[in-house]
Tab-separated table of N, CA and C in Angstrom:
chain	number	residue	atom	x	y	z
A	19	MET	N	-37.818	-11.231	5.869
A	19	MET	CA	-36.290	-11.305	5.936
A	19	MET	C	-35.860	-10.281	4.845
A	20	ILE	N	-34.829	-9.589	5.013
A	20	ILE	CA	-34.033	-8.626	3.969
A	20	ILE	C	-33.238	-9.551	3.285
A	21	ARG	N	-33.273	-9.329	2.039
A	21	ARG	CA	-32.247	-9.779	1.176
A	21	ARG	C	-31.050	-8.827	0.977
A	22	GLN	N	-30.143	-9.753	0.791
A	22	GLN	CA	-28.675	-8.865	0.328
A	22	GLN	C	-28.644	-8.491	-0.892
A	23	ILE	N	-27.771	-7.331	-1.139
A	23	ILE	CA	-27.794	-6.651	-2.567
A	23	ILE	C	-26.357	-7.276	-2.937
A	24	PRO	N	-26.567	-8.157	-4.026
A	24	PRO	CA	-25.366	-8.802	-4.610
A	24	PRO	C	-24.207	-7.819	-4.617
A	25	GLY	N	-24.381	-6.917	-5.760
A	25	GLY	CA	-23.292	-5.932	-5.897
A	25	GLY	C	-22.597	-5.619	-4.804
A	26	ARG	N	-23.424	-4.989	-3.792
A	26	ARG	CA	-23.108	-4.342	-2.594
A	26	ARG	C	-22.162	-5.376	-1.885
A	27	VAL	N	-22.575	-6.369	-1.869
A	27	VAL	CA	-22.026	-7.320	-0.913
A	27	VAL	C	-20.789	-7.588	-1.705
A	28	ALA	N	-20.716	-7.728	-2.780
A	28	ALA	CA	-19.300	-8.082	-3.539
A	28	ALA	C	-18.295	-6.956	-3.245
A	29	MET	N	-18.801	-5.656	-3.494
A	29	MET	CA	-17.595	-4.837	-3.066
A	29	MET	C	-17.783	-4.942	-1.641
A	30	SER	N	-18.391	-5.020	-0.888
A	30	SER	CA	-17.932	-4.932	0.644
A	30	SER	C	-17.039	-6.118	0.795
A	31	ALA	N	-17.281	-7.123	0.284
A	31	ALA	CA	-16.465	-8.371	0.325
A	31	ALA	C	-14.992	-8.213	-0.095
A	32	ILE	N	-14.775	-7.444	-1.257
A	32	ILE	CA	-13.731	-7.189	-1.587
A	32	ILE	C	-12.903	-6.212	-0.750
A	33	ALA	N	-13.605	-4.917	-0.155
A	33	ALA	CA	-13.134	-4.084	0.565
A	33	ALA	C	-12.265	-4.887	1.838
A	34	ALA	N	-13.416	-5.568	2.326
A	34	ALA	CA	-13.286	-6.336	3.535
A	34	ALA	C	-11.838	-7.361	3.460
A	35	PHE	N	-11.805	-7.803	2.294
A	35	PHE	CA	-10.567	-8.883	2.008
A	35	PHE	C	-9.207	-7.852	1.868
A	36	VAL	N	-9.218	-6.649	1.116
A	36	VAL	CA	-8.236	-5.985	1.034
A	36	VAL	C	-7.758	-5.224	2.399
A	37	CYS	N	-8.580	-4.938	3.184
A	37	CYS	CA	-8.214	-4.552	4.581
A	37	CYS	C	-7.811	-5.646	5.325
A	38	ALA	N	-8.319	-6.789	5.325
A	38	ALA	CA	-7.982	-7.877	6.245
A	38	ALA	C	-6.628	-8.372	5.983
A	39	VAL	N	-6.217	-8.604	4.796
A	39	VAL	CA	-4.738	-8.657	4.510
A	39	VAL	C	-3.880	-7.880	4.501
A	40	GLY	N	-4.102	-6.413	4.795
A	40	GLY	CA	-3.508	-5.502	4.769
A	40	GLY	C	-3.014	-4.690	3.849
A	41	PHE	N	-3.526	-4.989	2.594
A	41	PHE	CA	-3.491	-4.127	1.212
A	41	PHE	C	-3.580	-2.869	1.612
A	42	GLY	N	-2.746	-2.022	1.745
A	42	GLY	CA	-3.149	-0.445	1.674
A	42	GLY	C	-3.695	-0.126	3.157
A	43	CYS	N	-3.908	-1.146	3.765
A	43	CYS	CA	-4.401	-0.389	5.381
A	43	CYS	C	-3.640	-0.262	6.499
A	44	LYS	N	-2.389	-0.256	6.296
A	44	LYS	CA	-1.469	-0.257	7.479
A	44	LYS	C	-1.044	1.255	7.365
A	45	ASP	N	-0.458	1.696	8.347
A	45	ASP	CA	0.096	3.192	8.308
A	45	ASP	C	1.718	2.881	8.323
A	46	ASN	N	2.009	1.814	8.627
A	46	ASN	CA	3.524	1.723	8.707
A	46	ASN	C	3.957	0.952	7.633
A	47	GLY	N	5.463	0.571	7.488
A	47	GLY	CA	5.943	0.294	6.166
A	47	GLY	C	6.418	0.995	5.082
A	48	PRO	N	6.465	0.750	3.756
A	48	PRO	CA	6.939	1.291	2.803
A	48	PRO	C	6.108	2.482	2.528
A	49	LYS	N	6.410	3.617	2.099
A	49	LYS	CA	5.468	4.975	1.488
A	49	LYS	C	4.694	4.256	0.422
A	50	ASN	N	3.472	4.574	0.604
A	50	ASN	CA	2.253	4.517	-0.357
A	50	ASN	C	2.154	5.654	-1.109
A	51	TYR	N	1.705	5.226	-2.598
A	51	TYR	CA	1.424	6.518	-3.466
A	51	TYR	C	0.240	6.405	-3.851
A	52	ARG	N	-0.428	7.452	-3.940
A	52	ARG	CA	-1.920	7.450	-4.412
A	52	ARG	C	-2.086	7.151	-5.913
A	53	VAL	N	-2.901	6.549	-5.944
A	53	VAL	CA	-3.255	6.153	-7.862
A	53	VAL	C	-4.672	6.524	-7.787
A	54	SER	N	-4.837	7.405	-8.958
A	54	SER	CA	-6.237	7.956	-9.264
A	54	SER	C	-6.364	7.912	-10.813
A	55	GLY	N	-7.739	8.061	-11.258
A	55	GLY	CA	-7.712	7.660	-12.855
A	55	GLY	C	-9.330	7.486	-13.169
A	56	THR	N	-9.431	6.946	-14.416
A	56	THR	CA	-10.943	6.754	-14.589
A	56	THR	C	-11.011	5.326	-15.161
A	57	VAL	N	-12.350	4.740	-15.152
A	57	VAL	CA	-12.536	3.361	-15.720
A	57	VAL	C	-13.449	3.694	-16.599
A	58	THR	N	-13.321	3.204	-17.884
A	58	THR	CA	-14.638	3.065	-18.903
A	58	THR	C	-14.729	1.660	-19.488
A	59	TYR	N	-15.822	1.590	-20.034
A	59	TYR	CA	-16.416	0.385	-20.522
A	59	TYR	C	-17.262	0.655	-21.943
A	60	ASP	N	-16.606	0.043	-23.077
A	60	ASP	CA	-17.361	0.821	-24.289
A	60	ASP	C	-17.324	2.290	-24.467
A	61	GLY	N	-16.417	3.010	-23.885
A	61	GLY	CA	-16.021	4.353	-24.104
A	61	GLY	C	-16.798	5.319	-22.957
A	62	LYS	N	-17.519	4.439	-22.390
A	62	LYS	CA	-18.444	5.134	-21.217
A	62	LYS	C	-18.099	5.021	-19.824
A	63	PRO	N	-18.111	6.008	-19.072
A	63	PRO	CA	-17.744	6.160	-17.515
A	63	PRO	C	-18.535	4.643	-16.934
A	64	ALA	N	-17.575	3.789	-16.202
A	64	ALA	CA	-18.420	2.714	-15.372
A	64	ALA	C	-18.980	3.485	-14.150
A	65	LYS	N	-20.248	3.454	-14.039
A	65	LYS	CA	-21.012	4.086	-12.945
A	65	LYS	C	-20.463	4.033	-11.625
A	66	ARG	N	-20.383	2.618	-11.175
A	66	ARG	CA	-20.015	2.246	-9.910
A	66	ARG	C	-19.183	0.980	-10.072
A	67	GLY	N	-18.302	0.813	-9.128
A	67	GLY	CA	-17.540	-0.296	-8.954
A	67	GLY	C	-16.505	-0.467	-7.863
A	68	PHE	N	-15.444	-1.428	-8.294
A	68	PHE	CA	-14.275	-1.401	-7.200
A	68	PHE	C	-13.151	-1.607	-7.894
A	69	ILE	N	-12.036	-1.197	-7.510
A	69	ILE	CA	-10.726	-1.413	-8.391
A	69	ILE	C	-9.738	-1.793	-7.241
A	70	THR	N	-9.283	-3.033	-7.472
A	70	THR	CA	-7.923	-3.284	-6.518
A	70	THR	C	-6.669	-3.411	-7.248
A	71	PHE	N	-5.730	-3.522	-6.551
A	71	PHE	CA	-4.233	-3.309	-6.951
A	71	PHE	C	-3.432	-4.288	-6.151
A	72	GLU	N	-3.242	-5.596	-6.503
A	72	GLU	CA	-2.437	-6.375	-5.790
A	72	GLU	C	-1.107	-6.689	-6.216
A	73	PRO	N	-0.052	-6.659	-5.266
A	73	PRO	CA	1.363	-6.593	-5.979
A	73	PRO	C	1.903	-7.990	-6.402
A	74	ASP	N	2.593	-7.855	-7.701
A	74	ASP	CA	2.742	-9.016	-8.349
A	74	ASP	C	4.106	-10.060	-7.729
A	75	PHE	N	3.693	-10.710	-7.039
A	75	PHE	CA	4.783	-11.329	-6.253
A	75	PHE	C	5.748	-11.795	-7.314
A	76	GLU	N	5.270	-12.804	-8.478
A	76	GLU	CA	6.126	-13.232	-9.479
A	76	GLU	C	7.141	-12.264	-9.943
A	77	LYS	N	6.845	-10.944	-9.921
A	77	LYS	CA	7.706	-9.856	-10.575
A	77	LYS	C	8.595	-9.207	-9.482
A	78	GLY	N	8.390	-9.822	-8.254
A	78	GLY	CA	9.317	-9.032	-7.381
A	78	GLY	C	9.024	-7.951	-6.426
A	79	ASN	N	7.469	-7.805	-6.728
A	79	ASN	CA	6.660	-6.776	-5.678
A	79	ASN	C	6.087	-7.597	-4.671
A	80	SER	N	6.800	-7.075	-3.180
A	80	SER	CA	6.063	-7.633	-2.198
A	80	SER	C	5.079	-6.933	-1.408
A	81	GLY	N	4.578	-6.007	-2.272
A	81	GLY	CA	3.550	-5.296	-1.735
A	81	GLY	C	3.941	-4.069	-0.860
A	82	PRO	N	2.648	-3.352	-0.308
A	82	PRO	CA	1.411	-3.592	0.011
A	82	PRO	C	0.750	-3.407	-1.313
A	83	GLY	N	-0.637	-3.461	-1.627
A	83	GLY	CA	-1.859	-3.381	-2.581
A	83	GLY	C	-2.552	-2.306	-1.912
A	84	GLY	N	-3.707	-1.900	-2.878
A	84	GLY	CA	-4.495	-1.103	-2.355
A	84	GLY	C	-5.921	-1.535	-3.135
A	85	GLY	N	-7.006	-0.607	-2.875
A	85	GLY	CA	-8.064	-0.643	-3.621
A	85	GLY	C	-9.048	0.371	-3.233
A	86	CYS	N	-10.025	0.827	-4.157
A	86	CYS	CA	-11.207	1.755	-3.748
A	86	CYS	C	-12.231	1.560	-4.543
A	87	GLU	N	-13.209	2.281	-4.280
A	87	GLU	CA	-14.684	2.615	-4.992
A	87	GLU	C	-14.216	3.273	-6.424
A	88	ILE	N	-15.187	2.801	-7.295
A	88	ILE	CA	-15.096	3.871	-8.561
A	88	ILE	C	-16.774	4.200	-8.259
A	89	HIS	N	-16.708	5.737	-8.590
A	89	HIS	CA	-18.058	6.395	-8.441
A	89	HIS	C	-17.892	7.346	-9.940
A	90	ASP	N	-19.146	7.174	-10.799
A	90	ASP	CA	-19.140	7.746	-12.326
A	90	ASP	C	-17.725	7.692	-13.011
A	91	GLY	N	-17.184	6.716	-13.052
A	91	GLY	CA	-16.076	6.499	-13.792
A	91	GLY	C	-14.815	6.688	-13.233
A	92	ALA	N	-14.750	7.412	-12.093
A	92	ALA	CA	-13.432	8.002	-11.420
A	92	ALA	C	-13.211	7.124	-10.308
A	93	TYR	N	-11.850	6.804	-9.850
A	93	TYR	CA	-11.672	6.124	-8.831
A	93	TYR	C	-9.989	7.080	-8.055
A	94	SER	N	-10.119	7.101	-6.999
A	94	SER	CA	-8.895	7.606	-6.215
A	94	SER	C	-8.728	6.952	-4.940
A	95	THR	N	-7.431	6.490	-4.832
A	95	THR	CA	-7.279	5.754	-3.323
A	95	THR	C	-6.924	6.812	-2.390
A	96	PRO	N	-7.246	6.618	-1.319
A	96	PRO	CA	-7.026	7.779	-0.181
A	96	PRO	C	-5.272	7.903	0.064
A	97	PRO	N	-4.945	9.234	0.445
A	97	PRO	CA	-3.605	9.409	0.521
A	97	PRO	C	-2.793	8.524	1.405
A	98	GLY	N	-1.716	7.699	1.030
A	98	GLY	CA	-1.112	7.006	1.941
A	98	GLY	C	-1.593	5.538	1.960
A	99	LYS	N	-2.609	5.218	0.965
A	99	LYS	CA	-3.284	3.777	1.090
A	99	LYS	C	-3.154	3.310	-0.367
A	100	GLY	N	-2.266	3.682	-1.127
A	100	GLY	CA	-2.047	3.449	-2.632
A	100	GLY	C	-1.236	2.144	-2.879
A	101	VAL	N	-0.176	2.349	-3.657
A	101	VAL	CA	0.491	1.449	-4.047
A	101	VAL	C	1.947	1.943	-3.691
A	102	VAL	N	3.103	1.274	-3.831
A	102	VAL	CA	4.380	1.447	-3.487
A	102	VAL	C	5.334	1.576	-4.847
A	103	GLY	N	4.537	1.339	-5.972
A	103	GLY	CA	5.518	1.316	-7.263
A	103	GLY	C	5.795	-0.253	-7.675
A	104	GLY	N	6.018	-0.417	-8.732
A	104	GLY	CA	6.273	-1.878	-9.205
A	104	GLY	C	5.242	-2.516	-9.930
A	105	ALA	N	5.349	-3.799	-10.071
A	105	ALA	CA	4.335	-4.638	-10.630
A	105	ALA	C	3.521	-4.953	-9.988
A	106	TYR	N	2.120	-4.760	-10.309
A	106	TYR	CA	0.621	-4.890	-9.789
A	106	TYR	C	-0.160	-5.540	-10.909
A	107	LYS	N	-1.022	-6.346	-10.144
A	107	LYS	CA	-2.297	-7.176	-10.698
A	107	LYS	C	-3.529	-6.279	-10.380
A	108	VAL	N	-4.186	-5.701	-11.667
A	108	VAL	CA	-5.464	-4.924	-11.325
A	108	VAL	C	-6.725	-5.715	-11.443
A	109	LYS	N	-7.406	-5.517	-10.785
A	109	LYS	CA	-9.007	-6.346	-10.828
A	109	LYS	C	-9.859	-5.037	-10.839
A	110	ILE	N	-10.940	-5.086	-11.868
A	110	ILE	CA	-12.023	-4.333	-11.852
A	110	ILE	C	-13.420	-4.802	-12.043
A	111	VAL	N	-14.306	-4.431	-11.025
A	111	VAL	CA	-15.602	-4.755	-11.093
A	111	VAL	C	-16.493	-3.726	-11.356
A	112	ALA	N	-17.486	-3.766	-12.009
A	112	ALA	CA	-18.174	-2.533	-12.351
A	112	ALA	C	-19.618	-2.757	-12.848
A	113	PHE	N	-20.369	-1.836	-12.469
A	113	PHE	CA	-21.870	-1.978	-12.370
A	113	PHE	C	-22.556	-0.895	-13.142
A	114	ASP	N	-23.613	-0.692	-14.099
A	114	ASP	CA	-24.224	0.109	-14.783
A	114	ASP	C	-24.807	1.377	-13.940
A	115	GLY	N	-24.900	1.144	-12.577
A	115	GLY	CA	-25.501	2.509	-11.684
A	115	GLY	C	-26.901	2.133	-11.921
A	116	ILE	N	-27.732	1.448	-12.311
A	116	ILE	CA	-28.928	1.863	-12.489
A	116	ILE	C	-29.607	0.829	-11.469
A	117	ALA	N	-30.165	1.263	-10.244
A	117	ALA	CA	-30.891	0.517	-9.495
A	117	ALA	C	-31.907	-0.700	-10.252
A	118	THR	N	-31.964	-1.751	-9.734
A	118	THR	CA	-32.854	-2.582	-10.357
A	118	THR	C	-33.137	-3.965	-9.433
A	119	THR	N	-34.248	-4.640	-9.863
A	119	THR	CA	-34.581	-6.099	-9.036
A	119	THR	C	-34.250	-6.944	-10.004
A	120	GLN	N	-33.666	-8.109	-9.992
A	120	GLN	CA	-33.142	-9.111	-10.733
A	120	GLN	C	-33.523	-10.526	-9.917
A	121	SER	N	-34.009	-11.433	-10.408
A	121	SER	CA	-34.740	-12.818	-9.826
A	121	SER	C	-34.931	-12.637	-8.177
A	122	GLY	N	-35.687	-11.318	-8.133
A	122	GLY	CA	-36.110	-11.264	-6.725
A	122	GLY	C	-34.825	-10.503	-6.003
A	123	GLU	N	-33.571	-10.003	-6.396
A	123	GLU	CA	-32.570	-9.523	-5.635
A	123	GLU	C	-32.650	-8.033	-5.923
A	124	ASP	N	-32.389	-7.127	-5.077
A	124	ASP	CA	-32.479	-5.617	-5.525
A	124	ASP	C	-31.091	-5.477	-5.513
A	125	LEU	N	-30.839	-4.917	-6.832
A	125	LEU	CA	-29.250	-4.615	-7.205
A	125	LEU	C	-29.209	-3.104	-7.114
A	126	VAL	N	-28.740	-2.290	-6.044
A	126	VAL	CA	-28.715	-0.909	-5.666
A	126	VAL	C	-27.851	-0.361	-6.776
A	127	ASP	N	-26.589	-1.050	-7.055
A	127	ASP	CA	-25.550	-0.591	-7.935
A	127	ASP	C	-25.666	-0.872	-9.384
A	128	GLY	N	-26.927	-1.581	-9.671
A	128	GLY	CA	-26.985	-1.918	-11.103
A	128	GLY	C	-26.582	-3.312	-11.515
A	129	LYS	N	-26.648	-3.780	-12.675
A	129	LYS	CA	-26.333	-4.884	-13.085
A	129	LYS	C	-24.857	-4.880	-13.522
A	130	PRO	N	-24.188	-5.945	-13.271
A	130	PRO	CA	-22.599	-6.042	-13.715
A	130	PRO	C	-22.507	-5.724	-15.144
A	131	LEU	N	-21.615	-4.617	-15.531
A	131	LEU	CA	-21.247	-4.638	-17.081
A	131	LEU	C	-20.516	-5.452	-17.927
A	132	PHE	N	-19.606	-6.249	-16.816
A	132	PHE	CA	-18.620	-7.170	-17.446
A	132	PHE	C	-18.384	-8.026	-16.419
A	133	PRO	N	-17.535	-9.388	-16.775
A	133	PRO	CA	-17.155	-10.142	-15.948
A	133	PRO	C	-15.886	-9.309	-15.081
A	134	PRO	N	-15.692	-9.788	-13.970
A	134	PRO	CA	-14.136	-9.188	-13.361
A	134	PRO	C	-13.162	-9.159	-14.233
A	135	PHE	N	-12.621	-7.999	-14.452
A	135	PHE	CA	-11.544	-7.694	-15.627
A	135	PHE	C	-10.339	-7.754	-14.736
A	136	HIS	N	-9.319	-8.405	-15.329
A	136	HIS	CA	-7.850	-8.420	-14.926
A	136	HIS	C	-7.181	-7.822	-15.745
A	137	THR	N	-5.973	-6.890	-15.456
A	137	THR	CA	-4.888	-6.641	-16.257
A	137	THR	C	-3.738	-6.773	-15.185
A	138	ALA	N	-2.506	-6.009	-15.801
A	138	ALA	CA	-1.449	-5.980	-15.030
A	138	ALA	C	-0.657	-4.594	-15.508
A	139	ILE	N	-0.077	-3.914	-14.700
A	139	ILE	CA	0.575	-2.518	-14.760
A	139	ILE	C	1.957	-2.271	-14.088
A	140	GLU	N	2.597	-1.328	-14.404
A	140	GLU	CA	3.931	-1.139	-13.534
A	140	GLU	C	3.684	0.575	-13.047
A	141	PHE	N	3.659	0.540	-11.610
A	141	PHE	CA	3.329	1.817	-11.256
A	141	PHE	C	4.774	2.247	-10.891
A	142	PRO	N	4.876	3.763	-11.035
A	142	PRO	CA	6.186	4.152	-10.655
A	142	PRO	C	6.150	4.671	-9.063
A	143	PRO	N	7.410	4.789	-8.567
A	143	PRO	CA	7.407	5.045	-6.918
A	143	PRO	C	7.016	6.375	-6.727
A	144	HIS	N	5.793	6.746	-6.991
A	144	HIS	CA	5.215	8.256	-6.870
A	144	HIS	C	3.780	8.129	-6.971
A	145	ASP	N	3.119	9.512	-6.838
A	145	ASP	CA	1.586	9.613	-6.941
A	145	ASP	C	1.610	9.732	-8.425
A	146	THR	N	0.328	8.795	-8.863
A	146	THR	CA	0.283	8.663	-10.572
A	146	THR	C	-1.119	8.485	-10.837
A	147	THR	N	-1.442	8.802	-11.832
A	147	THR	CA	-2.825	8.840	-12.772
A	147	THR	C	-2.574	7.274	-13.483
A	148	SER	N	-3.775	6.526	-13.733
A	148	SER	CA	-3.856	5.395	-14.380
A	148	SER	C	-5.093	5.212	-15.014
A	149	ASP	N	-5.589	5.412	-16.397
A	149	ASP	CA	-6.825	5.214	-16.689
A	149	ASP	C	-6.953	3.769	-17.354
A	150	PHE	N	-8.206	3.292	-17.026
A	150	PHE	CA	-8.244	1.606	-17.680
A	150	PHE	C	-9.811	1.637	-18.578
A	151	ASP	N	-9.276	1.455	-19.762
A	151	ASP	CA	-10.566	1.289	-20.706
A	151	ASP	C	-10.791	-0.158	-20.775
A	152	VAL	N	-11.812	-0.767	-20.290
A	152	VAL	CA	-12.074	-2.215	-20.283
A	152	VAL	C	-12.597	-2.534	-21.759
A	153	PRO	N	-12.155	-3.269	-22.274
A	153	PRO	CA	-12.563	-3.910	-23.768
A	153	PRO	C	-13.787	-4.224	-23.742
A	154	LEU	N	-14.644	-4.476	-24.684
A	154	LEU	CA	-15.952	-4.811	-24.885
A	154	LEU	C	-15.867	-6.371	-24.905
A	155	LYS	N	-15.105	-6.912	-25.092
A	155	LYS	CA	-15.090	-8.419	-24.825
A	155	LYS	C	-13.523	-8.630	-24.046
A	156	PRO	N	-13.971	-8.597	-22.699
A	156	PRO	CA	-12.653	-8.870	-21.886
A	156	PRO	C	-12.116	-9.926	-21.792
A	157	ARG	N	-10.623	-10.152	-21.472
A	157	ARG	CA	-10.017	-11.223	-21.509
A	157	ARG	C	-10.203	-12.282	-20.531
């Protein structure tokens, strides 16, 4: 029996969720703007991971949202699949990028660097760059 890879499964599940609820996966609706930047932890690039941008409904942003993978500390949403501007909740999951086996499970993306990190940001209504430095002791 082939065992699933937890890190890859987690990222795939997040990506599927993002597309299933329509965050950044529709071609119609408001104009989406590209978001790119870096993700670091302890001053070092997060080798692998995923970042999601969820509209903050409590602050009047009705979406859509987006997300993409992190590779070698960098991320970039595809053109037209980013954010519309306004208040967003950001979630970051990252791995060390060193393939290993833990408790009989193959972790091709490596071990998690930290528990899922959550923060908030206000995006402008145009393409933008946002860098995230996850603190050593995430909130």
